[in-house]
Coordinates of C-alpha atoms in Angstrom, one line a residue:
X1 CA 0.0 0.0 0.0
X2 CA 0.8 3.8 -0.5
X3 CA 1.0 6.2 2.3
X4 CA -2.7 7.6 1.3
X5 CA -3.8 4.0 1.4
X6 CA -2.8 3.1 4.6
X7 CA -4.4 6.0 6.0
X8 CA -7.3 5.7 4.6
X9 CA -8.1 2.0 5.4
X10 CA -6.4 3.0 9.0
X11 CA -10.0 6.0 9.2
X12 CA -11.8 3.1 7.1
X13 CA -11.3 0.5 10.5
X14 CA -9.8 -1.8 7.6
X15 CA -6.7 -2.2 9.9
X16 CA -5.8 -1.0 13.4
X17 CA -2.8 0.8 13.9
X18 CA -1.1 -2.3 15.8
X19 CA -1.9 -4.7 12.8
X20 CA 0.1 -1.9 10.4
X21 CA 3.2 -1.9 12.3
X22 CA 3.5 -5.9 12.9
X23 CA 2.9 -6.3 9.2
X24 CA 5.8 -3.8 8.5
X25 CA 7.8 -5.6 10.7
X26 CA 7.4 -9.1 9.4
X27 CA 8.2 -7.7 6.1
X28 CA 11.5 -5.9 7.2
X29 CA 12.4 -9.1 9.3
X30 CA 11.9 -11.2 5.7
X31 CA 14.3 -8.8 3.8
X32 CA 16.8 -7.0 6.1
X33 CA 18.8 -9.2 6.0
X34 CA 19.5 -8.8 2.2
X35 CA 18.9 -5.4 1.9
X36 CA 20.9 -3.6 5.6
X37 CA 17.8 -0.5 4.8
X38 CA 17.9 0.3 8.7
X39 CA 20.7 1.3 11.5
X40 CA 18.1 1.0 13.9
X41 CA 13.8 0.3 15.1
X42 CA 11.5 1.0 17.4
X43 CA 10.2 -2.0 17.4
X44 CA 8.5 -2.1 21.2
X45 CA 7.9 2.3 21.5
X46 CA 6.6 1.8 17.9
X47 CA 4.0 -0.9 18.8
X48 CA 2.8 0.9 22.0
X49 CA 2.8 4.3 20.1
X50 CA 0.7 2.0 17.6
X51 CA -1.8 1.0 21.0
X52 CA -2.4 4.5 21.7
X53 CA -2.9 5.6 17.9
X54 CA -5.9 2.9 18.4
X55 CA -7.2 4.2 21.2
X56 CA -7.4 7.2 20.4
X57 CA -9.0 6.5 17.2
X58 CA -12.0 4.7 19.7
X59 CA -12.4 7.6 21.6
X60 CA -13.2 9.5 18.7
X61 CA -10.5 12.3 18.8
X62 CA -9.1 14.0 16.0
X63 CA -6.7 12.1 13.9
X64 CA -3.6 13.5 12.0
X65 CA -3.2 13.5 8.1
X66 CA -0.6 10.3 8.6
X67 CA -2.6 8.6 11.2
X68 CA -1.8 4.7 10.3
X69 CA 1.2 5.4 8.0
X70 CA 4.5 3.8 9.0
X71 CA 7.7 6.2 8.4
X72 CA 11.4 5.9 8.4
X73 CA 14.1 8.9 9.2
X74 CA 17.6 8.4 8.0
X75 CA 20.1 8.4 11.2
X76 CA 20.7 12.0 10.9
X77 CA 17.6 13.2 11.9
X78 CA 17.3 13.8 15.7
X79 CA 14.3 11.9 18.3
X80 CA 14.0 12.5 21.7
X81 CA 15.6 9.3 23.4
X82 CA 16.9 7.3 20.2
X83 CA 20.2 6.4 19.0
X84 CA 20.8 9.0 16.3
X85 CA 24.3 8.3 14.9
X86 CA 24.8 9.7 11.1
X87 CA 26.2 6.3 10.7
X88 CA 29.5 7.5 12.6
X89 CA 32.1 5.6 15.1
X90 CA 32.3 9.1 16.5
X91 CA 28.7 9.2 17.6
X92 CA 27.7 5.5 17.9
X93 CA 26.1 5.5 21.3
X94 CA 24.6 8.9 20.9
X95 CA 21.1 9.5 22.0
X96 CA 19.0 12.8 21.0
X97 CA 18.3 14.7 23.5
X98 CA 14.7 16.7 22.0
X99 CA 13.2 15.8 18.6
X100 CA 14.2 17.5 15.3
X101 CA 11.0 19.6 14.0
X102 CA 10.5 17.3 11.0
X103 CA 9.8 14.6 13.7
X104 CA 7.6 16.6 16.2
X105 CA 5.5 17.3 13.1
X106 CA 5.1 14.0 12.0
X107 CA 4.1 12.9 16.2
X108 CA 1.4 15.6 15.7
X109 CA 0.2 14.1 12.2
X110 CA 0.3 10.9 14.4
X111 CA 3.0 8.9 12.0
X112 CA 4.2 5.4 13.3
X113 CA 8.5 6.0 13.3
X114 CA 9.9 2.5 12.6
X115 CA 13.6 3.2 12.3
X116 CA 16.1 4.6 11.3
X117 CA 17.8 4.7 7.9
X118 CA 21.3 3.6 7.1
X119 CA 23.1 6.5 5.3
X120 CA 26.8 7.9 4.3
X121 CA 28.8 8.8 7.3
X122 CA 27.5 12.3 8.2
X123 CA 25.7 12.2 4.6
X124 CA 28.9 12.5 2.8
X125 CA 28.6 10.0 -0.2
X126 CA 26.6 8.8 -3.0
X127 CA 27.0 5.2 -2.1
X128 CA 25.8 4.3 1.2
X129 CA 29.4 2.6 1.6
X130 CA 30.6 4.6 3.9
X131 CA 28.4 4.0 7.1
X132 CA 30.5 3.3 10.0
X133 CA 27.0 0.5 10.4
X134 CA 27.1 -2.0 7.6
X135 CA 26.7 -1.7 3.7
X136 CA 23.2 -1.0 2.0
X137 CA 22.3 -3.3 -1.0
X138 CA 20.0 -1.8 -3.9
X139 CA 16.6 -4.1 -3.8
X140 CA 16.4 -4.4 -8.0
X141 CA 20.1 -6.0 -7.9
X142 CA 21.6 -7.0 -4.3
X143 CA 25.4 -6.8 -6.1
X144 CA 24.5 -3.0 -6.4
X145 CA 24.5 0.4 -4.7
X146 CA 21.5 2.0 -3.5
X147 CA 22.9 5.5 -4.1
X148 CA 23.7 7.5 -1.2
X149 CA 23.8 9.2 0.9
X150 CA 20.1 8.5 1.9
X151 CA 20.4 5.4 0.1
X152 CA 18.9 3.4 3.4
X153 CA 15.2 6.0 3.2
X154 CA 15.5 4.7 -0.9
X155 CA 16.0 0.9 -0.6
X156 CA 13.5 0.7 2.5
X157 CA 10.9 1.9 0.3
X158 CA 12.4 0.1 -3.5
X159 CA 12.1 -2.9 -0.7
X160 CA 8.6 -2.4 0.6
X161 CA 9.8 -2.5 4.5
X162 CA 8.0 1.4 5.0
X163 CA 6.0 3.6 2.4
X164 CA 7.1 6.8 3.1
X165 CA 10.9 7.6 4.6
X166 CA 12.2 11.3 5.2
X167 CA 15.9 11.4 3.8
X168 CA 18.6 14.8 3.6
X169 CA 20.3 16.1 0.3
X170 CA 22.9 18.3 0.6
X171 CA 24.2 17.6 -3.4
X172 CA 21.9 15.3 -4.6
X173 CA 21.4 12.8 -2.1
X174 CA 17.7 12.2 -2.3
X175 CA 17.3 12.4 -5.6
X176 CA 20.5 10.2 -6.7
X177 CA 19.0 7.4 -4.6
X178 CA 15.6 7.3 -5.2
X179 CA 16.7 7.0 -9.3
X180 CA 18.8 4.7 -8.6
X181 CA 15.8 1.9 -6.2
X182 CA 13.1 3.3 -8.9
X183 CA 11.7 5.3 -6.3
X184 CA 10.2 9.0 -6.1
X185 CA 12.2 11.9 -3.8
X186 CA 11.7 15.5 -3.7
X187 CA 14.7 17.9 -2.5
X188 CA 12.3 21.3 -1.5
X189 CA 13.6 24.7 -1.7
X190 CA 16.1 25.6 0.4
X191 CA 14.2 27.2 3.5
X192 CA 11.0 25.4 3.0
X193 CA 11.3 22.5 5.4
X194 CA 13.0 23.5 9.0
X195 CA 16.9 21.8 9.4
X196 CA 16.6 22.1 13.2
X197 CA 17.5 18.5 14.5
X198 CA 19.2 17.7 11.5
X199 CA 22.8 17.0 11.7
X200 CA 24.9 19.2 9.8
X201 CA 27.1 18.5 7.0
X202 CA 26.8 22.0 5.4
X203 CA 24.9 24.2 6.5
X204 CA 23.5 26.5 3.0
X205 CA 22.6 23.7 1.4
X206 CA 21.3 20.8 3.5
X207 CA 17.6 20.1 2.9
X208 CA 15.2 17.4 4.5
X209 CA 12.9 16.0 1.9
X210 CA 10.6 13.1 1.8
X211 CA 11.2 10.0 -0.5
X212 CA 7.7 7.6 -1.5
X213 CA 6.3 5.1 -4.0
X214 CA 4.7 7.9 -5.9
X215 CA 4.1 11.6 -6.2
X216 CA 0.7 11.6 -4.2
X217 CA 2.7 10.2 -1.1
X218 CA 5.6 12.9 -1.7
X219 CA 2.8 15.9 -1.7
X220 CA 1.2 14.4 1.3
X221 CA 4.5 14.3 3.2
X222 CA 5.4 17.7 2.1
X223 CA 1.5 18.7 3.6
X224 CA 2.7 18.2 7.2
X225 CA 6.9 18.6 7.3
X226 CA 7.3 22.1 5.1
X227 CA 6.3 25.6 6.7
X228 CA 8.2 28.1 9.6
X229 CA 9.8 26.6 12.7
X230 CA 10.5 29.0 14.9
X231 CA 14.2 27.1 15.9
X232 CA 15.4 27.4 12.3
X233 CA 15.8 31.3 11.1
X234 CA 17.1 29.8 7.7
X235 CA 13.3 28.9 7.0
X236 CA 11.6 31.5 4.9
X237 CA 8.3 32.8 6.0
X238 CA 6.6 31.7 2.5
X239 CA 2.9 30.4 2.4
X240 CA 2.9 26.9 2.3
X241 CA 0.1 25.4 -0.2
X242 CA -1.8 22.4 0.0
X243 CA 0.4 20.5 -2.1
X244 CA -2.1 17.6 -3.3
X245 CA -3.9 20.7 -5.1
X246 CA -1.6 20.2 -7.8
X247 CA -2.0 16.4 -8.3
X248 CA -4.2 15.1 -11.6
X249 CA -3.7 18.8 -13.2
X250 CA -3.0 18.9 -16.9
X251 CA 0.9 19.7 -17.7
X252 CA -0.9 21.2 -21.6
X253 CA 0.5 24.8 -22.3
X254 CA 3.1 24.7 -19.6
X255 CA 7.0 25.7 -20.6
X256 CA 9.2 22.7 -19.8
X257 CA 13.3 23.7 -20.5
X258 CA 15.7 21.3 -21.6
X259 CA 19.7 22.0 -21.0
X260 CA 22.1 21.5 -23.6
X261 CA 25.0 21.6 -20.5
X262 CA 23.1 18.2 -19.5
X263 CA 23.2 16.1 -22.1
X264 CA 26.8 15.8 -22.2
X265 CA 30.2 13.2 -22.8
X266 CA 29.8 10.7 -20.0
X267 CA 25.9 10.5 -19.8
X268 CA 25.5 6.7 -20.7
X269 CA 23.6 5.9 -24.1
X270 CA 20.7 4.2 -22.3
X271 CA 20.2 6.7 -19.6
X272 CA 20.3 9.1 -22.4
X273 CA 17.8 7.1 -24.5
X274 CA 15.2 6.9 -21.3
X275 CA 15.3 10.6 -20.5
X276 CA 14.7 11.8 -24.1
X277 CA 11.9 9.3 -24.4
X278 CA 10.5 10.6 -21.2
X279 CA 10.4 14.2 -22.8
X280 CA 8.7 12.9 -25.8
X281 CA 6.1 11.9 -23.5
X282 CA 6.1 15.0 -21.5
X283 CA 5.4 16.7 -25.3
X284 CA 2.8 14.7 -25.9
X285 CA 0.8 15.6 -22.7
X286 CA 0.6 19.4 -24.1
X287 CA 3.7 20.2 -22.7
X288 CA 5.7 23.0 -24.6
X289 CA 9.4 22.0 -24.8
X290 CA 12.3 24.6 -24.9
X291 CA 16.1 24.1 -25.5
X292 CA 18.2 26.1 -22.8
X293 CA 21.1 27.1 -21.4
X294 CA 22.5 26.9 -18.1
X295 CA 26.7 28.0 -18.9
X296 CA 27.9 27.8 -15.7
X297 CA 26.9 24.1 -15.1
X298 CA 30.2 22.5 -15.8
X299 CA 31.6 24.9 -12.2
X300 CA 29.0 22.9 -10.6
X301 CA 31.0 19.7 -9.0
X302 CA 34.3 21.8 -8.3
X303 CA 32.4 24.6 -6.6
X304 CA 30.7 22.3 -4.4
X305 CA 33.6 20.2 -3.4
X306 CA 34.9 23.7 -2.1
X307 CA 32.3 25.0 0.2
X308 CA 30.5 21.9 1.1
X309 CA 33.7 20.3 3.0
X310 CA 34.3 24.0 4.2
X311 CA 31.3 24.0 5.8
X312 CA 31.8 20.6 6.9
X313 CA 34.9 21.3 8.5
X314 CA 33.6 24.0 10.6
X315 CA 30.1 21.5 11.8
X316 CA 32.2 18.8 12.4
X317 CA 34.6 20.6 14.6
X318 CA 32.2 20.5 17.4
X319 CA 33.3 16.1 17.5
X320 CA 35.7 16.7 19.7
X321 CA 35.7 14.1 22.2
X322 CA 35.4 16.2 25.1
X323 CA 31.3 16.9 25.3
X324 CA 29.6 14.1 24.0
X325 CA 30.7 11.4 21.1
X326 CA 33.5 8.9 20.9
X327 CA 36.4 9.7 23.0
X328 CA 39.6 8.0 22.6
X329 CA 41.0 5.7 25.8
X330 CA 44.9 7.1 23.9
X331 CA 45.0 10.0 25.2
X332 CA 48.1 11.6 27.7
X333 CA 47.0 15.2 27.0
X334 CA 44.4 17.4 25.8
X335 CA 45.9 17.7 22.3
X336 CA 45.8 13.4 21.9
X337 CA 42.0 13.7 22.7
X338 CA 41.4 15.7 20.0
X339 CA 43.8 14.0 17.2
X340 CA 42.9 10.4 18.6
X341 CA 39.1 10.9 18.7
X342 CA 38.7 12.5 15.4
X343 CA 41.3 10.2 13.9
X344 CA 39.9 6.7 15.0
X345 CA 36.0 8.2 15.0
X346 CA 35.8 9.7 11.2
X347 CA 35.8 7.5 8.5
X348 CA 38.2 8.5 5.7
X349 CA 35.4 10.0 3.3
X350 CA 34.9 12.6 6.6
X351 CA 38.4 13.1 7.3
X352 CA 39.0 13.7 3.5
X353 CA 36.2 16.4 3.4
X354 CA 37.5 18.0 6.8
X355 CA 40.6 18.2 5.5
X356 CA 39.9 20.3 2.4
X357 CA 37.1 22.5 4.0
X358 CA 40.5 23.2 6.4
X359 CA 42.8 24.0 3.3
X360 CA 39.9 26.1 1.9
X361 CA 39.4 28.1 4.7
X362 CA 42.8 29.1 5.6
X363 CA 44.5 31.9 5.9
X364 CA 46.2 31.6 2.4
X365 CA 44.0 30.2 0.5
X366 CA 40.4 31.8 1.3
X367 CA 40.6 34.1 -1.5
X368 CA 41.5 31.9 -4.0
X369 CA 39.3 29.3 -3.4
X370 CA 36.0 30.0 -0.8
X371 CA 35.4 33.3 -1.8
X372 CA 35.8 32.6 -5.2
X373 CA 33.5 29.4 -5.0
X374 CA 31.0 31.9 -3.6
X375 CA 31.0 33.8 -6.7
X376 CA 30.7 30.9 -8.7
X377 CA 27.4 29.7 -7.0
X378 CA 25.9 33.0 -7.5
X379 CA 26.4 33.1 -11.0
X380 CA 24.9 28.8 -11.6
X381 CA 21.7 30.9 -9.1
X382 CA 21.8 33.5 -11.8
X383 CA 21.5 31.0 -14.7
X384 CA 18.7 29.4 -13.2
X385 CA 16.8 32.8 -12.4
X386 CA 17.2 34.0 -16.1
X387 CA 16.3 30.3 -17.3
X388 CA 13.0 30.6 -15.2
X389 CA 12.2 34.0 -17.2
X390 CA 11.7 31.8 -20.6
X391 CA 10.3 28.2 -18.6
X392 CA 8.4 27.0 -15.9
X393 CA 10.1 23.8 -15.3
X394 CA 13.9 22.4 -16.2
X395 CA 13.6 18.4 -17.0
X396 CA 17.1 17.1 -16.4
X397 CA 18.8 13.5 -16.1
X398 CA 19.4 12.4 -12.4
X399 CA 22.6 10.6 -12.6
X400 CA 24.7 9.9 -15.8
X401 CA 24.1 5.8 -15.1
X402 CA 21.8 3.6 -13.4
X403 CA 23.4 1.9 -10.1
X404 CA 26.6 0.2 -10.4
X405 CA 28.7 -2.7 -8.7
X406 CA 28.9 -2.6 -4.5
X407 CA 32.2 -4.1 -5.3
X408 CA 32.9 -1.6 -7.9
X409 CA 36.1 0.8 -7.0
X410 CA 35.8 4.3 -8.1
X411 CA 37.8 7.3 -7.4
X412 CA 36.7 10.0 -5.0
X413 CA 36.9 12.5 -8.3
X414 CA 34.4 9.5 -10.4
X415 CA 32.2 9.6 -7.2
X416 CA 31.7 13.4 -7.2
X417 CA 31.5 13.3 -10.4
X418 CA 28.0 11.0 -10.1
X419 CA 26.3 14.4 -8.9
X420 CA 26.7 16.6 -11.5
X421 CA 23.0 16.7 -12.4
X422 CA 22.2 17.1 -8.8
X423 CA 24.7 19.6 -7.4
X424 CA 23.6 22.6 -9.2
X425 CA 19.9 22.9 -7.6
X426 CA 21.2 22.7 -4.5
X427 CA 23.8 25.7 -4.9
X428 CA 20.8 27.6 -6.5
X429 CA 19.1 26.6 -3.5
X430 CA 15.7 25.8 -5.6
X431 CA 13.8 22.6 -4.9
X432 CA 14.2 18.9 -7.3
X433 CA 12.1 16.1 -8.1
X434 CA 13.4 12.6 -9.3
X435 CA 10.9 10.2 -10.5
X436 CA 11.3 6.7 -11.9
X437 CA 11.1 6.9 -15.9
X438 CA 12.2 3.7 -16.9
X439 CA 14.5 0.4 -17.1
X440 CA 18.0 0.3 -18.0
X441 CA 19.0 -3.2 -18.2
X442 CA 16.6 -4.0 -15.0
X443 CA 17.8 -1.1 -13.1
X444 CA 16.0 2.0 -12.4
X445 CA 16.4 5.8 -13.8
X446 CA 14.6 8.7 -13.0
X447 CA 14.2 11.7 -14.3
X448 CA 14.9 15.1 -12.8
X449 CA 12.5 18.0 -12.2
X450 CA 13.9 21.3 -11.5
X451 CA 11.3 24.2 -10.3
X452 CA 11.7 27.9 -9.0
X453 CA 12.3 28.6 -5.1
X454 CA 9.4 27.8 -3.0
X455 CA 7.6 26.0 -6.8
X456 CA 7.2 22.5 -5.2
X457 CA 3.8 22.3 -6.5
X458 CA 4.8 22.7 -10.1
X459 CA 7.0 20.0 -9.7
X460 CA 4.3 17.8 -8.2
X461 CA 1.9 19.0 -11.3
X462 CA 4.5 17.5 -13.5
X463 CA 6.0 14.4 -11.9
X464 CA 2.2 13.6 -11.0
X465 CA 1.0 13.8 -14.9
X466 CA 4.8 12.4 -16.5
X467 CA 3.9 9.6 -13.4
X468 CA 0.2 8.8 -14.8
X469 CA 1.5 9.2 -18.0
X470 CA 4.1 6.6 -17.8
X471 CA 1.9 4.0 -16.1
X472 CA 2.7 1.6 -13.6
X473 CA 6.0 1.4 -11.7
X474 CA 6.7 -2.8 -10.6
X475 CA 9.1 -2.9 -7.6
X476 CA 11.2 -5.6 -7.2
X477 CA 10.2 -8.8 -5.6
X478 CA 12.1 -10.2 -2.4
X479 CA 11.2 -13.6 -1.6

């Protein structure tokens, strides 16, 4: 079932809340073990959260829009009382001390929190590989990645354990995941949804966004987690709509942009071949499709891999071993705490990141590198403001191939270079859709929607007709 189907046969008295979460569990208990989707459950707070759901359902009170529906949160996303690690050494027994605002709202909409997600170690990867936890396996093809670094919220859903799973994307880590398990994830504007509990990576362009079998589910989510939070001044004070008013609306008449700077050397053929059939289709539904250009596209990658791990290195300072976190037991002095926790509690993607976040914000190079980068991500936010003159939508690939080899040993350069499609919306800071569009030898690819700031619903009008359009999506089967 959906998310909108489970709540309705929840308000139907189809199924009590209690009869939900043990059948989620029975199907998590019959795949986990291929699939390593979750760090950690709830399994016994779930089931009596479950008990209380039902009672009050008897006693007549006012349920919330997610009443009955079952929800993951990838393990970056704090709750009062539970083991919230970001898939680190350096914060493996770590438990949240108050409940991020994403999760308060989804208490109040009264959603049933299984888990938690596995993810890249504080979200830094498009892989899933490097969780201090275990290794995530992509449910259409065990052998391969589920994308990262909320590939654990993708592959729960591609694997049926939960219906609707909140993930973070700082450069594409929704959206890369959810093309690559044939799933649908929405990265909202920067400012929409409130960061506060969220566990920084870098700050300007971090977003919470939900990931969901299908559009409807993605506009339902959006219904309770987007809108002000006053704990995050970063959220803009923008009117949230009801975003399942854009669902079943005709695409006919509306402007839909096409890059040239996407469709480049590296893109595979099939991927290639998928996308361009999916804008075919997007023609034939009335849409009105419009070559553009987007020049400063190719800066993308290198400016992100400058002020994301600067950013990074200043968050990540506060893992020190001295308040809370891993602390080392090798330690004759002040100084050794620091080095020895750090060292032995980052994995080697973090440590890499710190260290050029440090080397781009020193002394010597801050000019030539971070400020510089700054200027650069103004002018890709300029490209995208004058291409929104001319179009109401940008239709982009997600990735340049489907999912590849677990075993498969690529370069960190090769691995940042995966989120080329991805990067630029979120150093415009405007909000991205990816939604499945078809097979490429049995693995998934999605297509990538691209909106103005605070335009989810246009996205949702799109991805919602280009979903009906395309017909059924099959997820894979896990005996």
């Amino acid at each position: 079932m959906t998310a909108k189907e489970l709540h309705q046969s929840f308000l139907a008295g189809e199924y009590r809340a209690v009869e939900i979460v043990e059948a989620f569990f029975q199907r998590i208990e019959a795949v986990e073990s291929k699939i390593n989707s979750f760090v950690s459950l709830r399994k016994e707070k779930v089931l009596e959260e479950a008990k209380q759901l039902d009672e009050k359902k008897l006693s007549g009170k006012k349920l919330g829009s997610l009443a009955g529906v079952v929800v993951a949160l990838k393990d970056n996303m704090l709750c009062q009382g539970e083991k919230v690690t970001a898939a680190s050494k350096i914060l493996e027994n770590y438990e949240g001390i108050y409940d991020a605002t994403v999760v308060s709202k989804l208490k109040e909409a009264d959603a049933l929190i299984l888990g938690f997600t596995n993810m890249d170690e504080f979200a830094m990867g498009g892989t899933t590989k490097t969780s201090y936890h275990k290794m995530t396996a992509n449910p259409y093809d065990i052998t391969r990645v589920p994308g990262g670094s909320s590939g654990g919220a993708a592959s729960s859903i591609a694997a049926q354990q939960v219906p609707l799973a909140l993930g973070s994307d700082t450069g594409g880590s929704i959206r890369q995941p959810a093309s690559f398990c044939g799933v649908v994830g929405l990265k909202p504007s920067y400012g929409r949804v409130s960061r506060y509990g969220l566990m920084a990576f870098a700050s300007s362009l971090d977003q919470i966004g939900p990931l969901a079998k299908n559009v409807e589910d993605i506009a339902y989510a959006m219904n309770v987690i987007a809108g002000t939070d006053d704990y995050d001044a970063t959220v803009e004070e923008v009117e949230v709509p009801d975003y399942t008013s854009f669902l079943g609306k005709e695409i006919r008449g509306m402007k839909i942009g096409v890059p040239k700077e996407y469709f480049i050397e590296g893109i595979r053929a099939e991927v290639k071949e998928i996308i361009m059939k999916s804008i075919d289709t997007l023609k034939s539904l009335g849409a009105e499709i419009i070559e553009i250009s987007l020049p400063h596209t190719k800066y993308a990658v290198p400016t992100y891999y400058v002020l994301a791990p600067a950013e990074a290195s200043s968050n990540l300072a506060r893992f020190d071993g001295v308040r809370y976190g891993y602390r080392s037991e090798n330690s004759q002095n002040i100084e050794d705490l620091y080095i020895n926790s750090r060292t032995e509690g980052f994995g080697d993607e973090v440590k890499r990141r710190i260290m050029i976040g440090t080397y781009v914000l020193s002394a010597g190079f801050y000019d030539a590198y971070f400020k510089k980068a700054q200027k650069v991500r103004r002018l890709i936010q300029e490209d995208f403001i004058k291409a929104f003159e001319t179009v109401d939508v940008i239709v982009t690939p997600v990735a340049p191939s489907p999912a590849f080899q677990l075993s498969e040993q690529k370069t960190p350069i090769e691995l940042y270079l995966e989120d080329i499609f991805t990067i630029p919306a979120n150093l415009a800071g405007i909000p991205g859709l990816s939604v499945p569009a078809g097979l490429a030898g049995g693995l998934p690819v999605g297509i990538q929607f691209l909106g103005k700031a605070f335009h989810e619903g246009d996205l949702l009008q799109v991805g919602s007709a280009f979903e009906k359009a395309r017909g059924d999506w099959k997820l894979p089967i896990l005996d």
